One Martini backbone bead per residue (centre of mass of N, CA, C, O) as a GRO file, in nm:
protein
  196
    1MET     BB    1   0.094   0.038   0.025
    2ALA     BB    2   0.077   0.361  -0.032
    3ARG     BB    3   0.204   0.647   0.074
    4SER     BB    4   0.134   0.943   0.176
    5LEU     BB    5   0.177   1.275   0.148
    6GLU     BB    6   0.339   1.432   0.445
    7PHE     BB    7   0.311   1.738   0.311
    8GLU     BB    8   0.359   2.073   0.241
    9ARG     BB    9   0.433   2.184  -0.060
   10THR     BB   10   0.484   2.489  -0.023
   11LYS     BB   11   0.687   2.464   0.212
   12VAL     BB   12   0.905   2.286   0.064
   13LEU     BB   13   0.948   2.475  -0.174
   14GLU     BB   14   1.052   2.711  -0.008
   15ALA     BB   15   1.298   2.563   0.107
   16ALA     BB   16   1.431   2.505  -0.165
   17MET     BB   17   1.455   2.794  -0.268
   18LYS     BB   18   1.644   2.896  -0.041
   19LEU     BB   19   1.875   2.701  -0.104
   20PHE     BB   20   1.926   2.781  -0.397
   21TRP     BB   21   1.971   3.081  -0.338
   22ALA     BB   22   2.230   3.034  -0.155
   23ARG     BB   23   2.392   2.800  -0.351
   24GLY     BB   24   2.263   2.687  -0.594
   25TYR     BB   25   2.226   2.435  -0.812
   26ALA     BB   26   2.495   2.262  -0.814
   27ALA     BB   27   2.553   2.288  -0.485
   28THR     BB   28   2.280   2.130  -0.462
   29SER     BB   29   2.183   1.856  -0.315
   30LEU     BB   30   1.963   1.611  -0.255
   31SER     BB   31   2.032   1.582   0.043
   32ASP     BB   32   1.994   1.877   0.114
   33LEU     BB   33   1.698   1.893   0.031
   34LEU     BB   34   1.577   1.674   0.214
   35GLU     BB   35   1.661   1.810   0.476
   36GLU     BB   36   1.528   2.093   0.433
   37MET     BB   37   1.234   1.972   0.359
   38GLY     BB   38   1.161   1.706   0.526
   39ILE     BB   39   1.189   1.454   0.319
   40ALA     BB   40   1.157   1.185   0.139
   41ARG     BB   41   1.266   1.046  -0.145
   42SER     BB   42   0.991   0.934  -0.241
   43SER     BB   43   0.838   1.205  -0.212
   44PHE     BB   44   1.007   1.365  -0.403
   45TYR     BB   45   0.958   1.199  -0.663
   46ALA     BB   46   0.643   1.212  -0.652
   47SER     BB   47   0.631   1.542  -0.652
   48PHE     BB   48   0.908   1.641  -0.842
   49GLY     BB   49   1.114   1.405  -0.958
   50THR     BB   50   1.350   1.634  -0.991
   51LYS     BB   51   1.579   1.868  -0.935
   52ARG     BB   52   1.519   2.032  -1.190
   53LYS     BB   53   1.211   2.058  -1.156
   54LEU     BB   54   1.230   2.200  -0.887
   55PHE     BB   55   1.392   2.444  -0.984
   56VAL     BB   56   1.184   2.549  -1.180
   57GLU     BB   57   0.969   2.599  -0.963
   58CYS     BB   58   1.142   2.802  -0.803
   59LEU     BB   59   1.173   3.010  -1.029
   60GLU     BB   60   0.875   3.065  -1.061
   61LEU     BB   61   0.819   3.159  -0.775
   62PHE     BB   62   1.024   3.389  -0.761
   63GLY     BB   63   0.936   3.544  -1.017
   64ASN     BB   64   0.636   3.590  -0.934
   65ARG     BB   65   0.691   3.748  -0.676
   66THR     BB   66   0.852   3.979  -0.803
   67LEU     BB   67   0.634   4.065  -1.004
   68THR     BB   68   0.423   4.141  -0.789
   69ILE     BB   69   0.572   4.374  -0.664
   70VAL     BB   70   0.580   4.551  -0.921
   71ALA     BB   71   0.277   4.546  -0.995
   72ASN     BB   72   0.177   4.675  -0.730
   73ASP     BB   73   0.338   4.938  -0.758
   74ALA     BB   74   0.200   5.028  -1.029
   75LYS     BB   75  -0.087   5.078  -0.875
   76LYS     BB   76   0.031   5.283  -0.611
   77MET     BB   77   0.249   5.448  -0.790
   78THR     BB   78   0.475   5.614  -0.928
   79PRO     BB   79   0.695   5.534  -1.167
   80ALA     BB   80   0.949   5.685  -1.040
   81ALA     BB   81   0.915   5.510  -0.755
   82MET     BB   82   0.950   5.204  -0.823
   83PRO     BB   83   1.255   5.138  -0.799
   84ARG     BB   84   1.284   5.209  -0.503
   85ALA     BB   85   1.075   5.006  -0.396
   86PHE     BB   86   1.215   4.757  -0.508
   87PHE     BB   87   1.487   4.788  -0.351
   88ASN     BB   88   1.366   4.793  -0.075
   89ALA     BB   89   1.210   4.508  -0.087
   90THR     BB   90   1.490   4.336  -0.197
   91VAL     BB   91   1.741   4.486  -0.019
   92LEU     BB   92   1.705   4.718   0.222
   93GLU     BB   93   1.433   4.564   0.381
   94VAL     BB   94   1.611   4.322   0.452
   95SER     BB   95   1.800   4.096   0.540
   96GLN     BB   96   2.132   4.056   0.513
   97ARG     BB   97   2.124   3.761   0.431
   98ARG     BB   98   1.926   3.793   0.197
   99ALA     BB   99   2.083   4.007   0.039
  100ASN     BB  100   2.342   3.810   0.002
  101HIS     BB  101   2.187   3.621  -0.213
  102GLY     BB  102   2.039   3.802  -0.394
  103CYS     BB  103   1.921   3.664  -0.703
  104LEU     BB  104   1.799   3.387  -0.839
  105LEU     BB  105   1.792   3.482  -1.135
  106VAL     BB  106   2.076   3.602  -1.157
  107ASN     BB  107   2.231   3.360  -1.052
  108THR     BB  108   2.135   3.169  -1.280
  109MET     BB  109   2.250   3.320  -1.520
  110LEU     BB  110   2.545   3.293  -1.428
  111GLU     BB  111   2.563   2.980  -1.380
  112THR     BB  112   2.419   2.896  -1.685
  113ALA     BB  113   2.536   3.040  -1.936
  114ASP     BB  114   2.735   2.772  -2.042
  115VAL     BB  115   2.546   2.499  -1.933
  116ASP     BB  116   2.214   2.606  -1.936
  117PRO     BB  117   1.998   2.738  -2.151
  118GLN     BB  118   1.716   2.681  -2.022
  119LEU     BB  119   1.756   2.808  -1.744
  120ASN     BB  120   1.854   3.078  -1.851
  121GLN     BB  121   1.591   3.149  -2.005
  122LEU     BB  122   1.397   3.147  -1.769
  123ALA     BB  123   1.533   3.371  -1.605
  124SER     BB  124   1.518   3.581  -1.832
  125GLN     BB  125   1.208   3.589  -1.864
  126LYS     BB  126   1.151   3.692  -1.577
  127LEU     BB  127   1.314   3.955  -1.605
  128ASN     BB  128   1.160   4.061  -1.856
  129ALA     BB  129   0.884   4.088  -1.715
  130ILE     BB  130   0.975   4.305  -1.517
  131GLU     BB  131   1.071   4.509  -1.729
  132SER     BB  132   0.790   4.544  -1.864
  133VAL     BB  133   0.655   4.684  -1.626
  134PHE     BB  134   0.834   4.928  -1.625
  135ALA     BB  135   0.787   5.019  -1.918
  136ARG     BB  136   0.482   5.068  -1.893
  137ALA     BB  137   0.507   5.279  -1.669
  138PHE     BB  138   0.708   5.482  -1.818
  139LYS     BB  139   0.494   5.578  -2.032
  140GLN     BB  140   0.367   5.790  -1.813
  141LEU     BB  141   0.577   6.013  -1.752
  142PRO     BB  142   0.523   6.247  -1.964
  143ASP     BB  143   0.219   6.296  -1.854
  144GLN     BB  144   0.325   6.444  -1.579
  145GLY     BB  145   0.535   6.697  -1.670
  146ALA     BB  146   0.804   6.628  -1.456
  147PHE     BB  147   0.951   6.466  -1.699
  148ASP     BB  148   1.296   6.428  -1.821
  149THR     BB  149   1.425   6.223  -2.094
  150ALA     BB  150   1.647   6.045  -2.319
  151TYR     BB  151   1.467   5.800  -2.261
  152SER     BB  152   1.304   5.541  -2.312
  153PRO     BB  153   1.109   5.326  -2.148
  154GLU     BB  154   1.280   5.077  -2.230
  155GLU     BB  155   1.558   5.191  -2.156
  156LEU     BB  156   1.495   5.253  -1.861
  157ALA     BB  157   1.425   4.963  -1.780
  158SER     BB  158   1.700   4.842  -1.859
  159LEU     BB  159   1.866   5.014  -1.658
  160VAL     BB  160   1.732   4.914  -1.401
  161MET     BB  161   1.814   4.612  -1.452
  162THR     BB  162   2.118   4.666  -1.455
  163ILE     BB  163   2.132   4.762  -1.169
  164ASN     BB  164   2.018   4.508  -1.046
  165PHE     BB  165   2.240   4.320  -1.136
  166GLY     BB  166   2.475   4.465  -0.989
  167ILE     BB  167   2.360   4.455  -0.703
  168ARG     BB  168   2.345   4.143  -0.682
  169VAL     BB  169   2.644   4.092  -0.718
  170GLN     BB  170   2.739   4.270  -0.484
  171SER     BB  171   2.579   4.118  -0.261
  172ARG     BB  172   2.738   3.843  -0.301
  173GLN     BB  173   3.003   4.003  -0.187
  174LYS     BB  174   2.893   4.113   0.094
  175GLY     BB  175   2.736   4.359   0.065
  176SER     BB  176   2.615   4.608   0.227
  177GLN     BB  177   2.344   4.806   0.262
  178ARG     BB  178   2.512   5.061   0.317
  179THR     BB  179   2.672   5.035   0.036
  180LEU     BB  180   2.418   5.007  -0.161
  181LYS     BB  181   2.247   5.262  -0.130
  182PRO     BB  182   2.425   5.477  -0.284
  183ILE     BB  183   2.416   5.328  -0.550
  184ILE     BB  184   2.116   5.347  -0.591
  185ASP     BB  185   2.079   5.650  -0.559
  186ASN     BB  186   2.276   5.739  -0.789
  187SER     BB  187   2.150   5.578  -1.021
  188LEU     BB  188   1.863   5.704  -1.008
  189SER     BB  189   1.953   5.997  -1.033
  190MET     BB  190   2.081   5.973  -1.320
  191LEU     BB  191   1.777   5.892  -1.430
  192GLY     BB  192   1.556   6.070  -1.271
  193LEU     BB  193   1.474   5.911  -1.022
  194SER     BB  194   1.334   5.840  -0.744
  195SER     BB  195   1.470   5.853  -0.389
  196ALA     BB  196   1.215   5.846  -0.184
   0.00000   0.00000   0.00000
């Protein structure tokens, strides 16, 4: 008689995501995952299949959560304030330990660049979706009358995501939030975006 899966899937998926986020895909072993998730090997295979399938699910979860942060900001604040709110929510107003993990999507792009085009593409697609939300919001900037930039909305969104990429790499180097804040402030200021 087969045993039922005795765990809450969302909870163990969250645990796996945090472990991948801290260590990366290649450095996280199946044994590490089983211990962190608190499930048996048979339950793992029955529910997730393989480490790779689990990682894809974790990337989807992480990407969708980040996208939700940006999409919610787009509904409740001015477009110029969105990048600041994004960096506050994901870098400056989280624990130092979490900030030092960087971004699972950026980490994955760097780790898989030359070794796994499919995982690399998935991470890239998630980051592109976030960039698209910024670009759509930035299209409203000229209509506000108080904003003047040499960049198109798409270029501005791309620059914000380039800053994001650099900040995440810097944070993985154990950069403190105190040292990251002026980099964010100065970068957004150069683009004419709100630092408030």
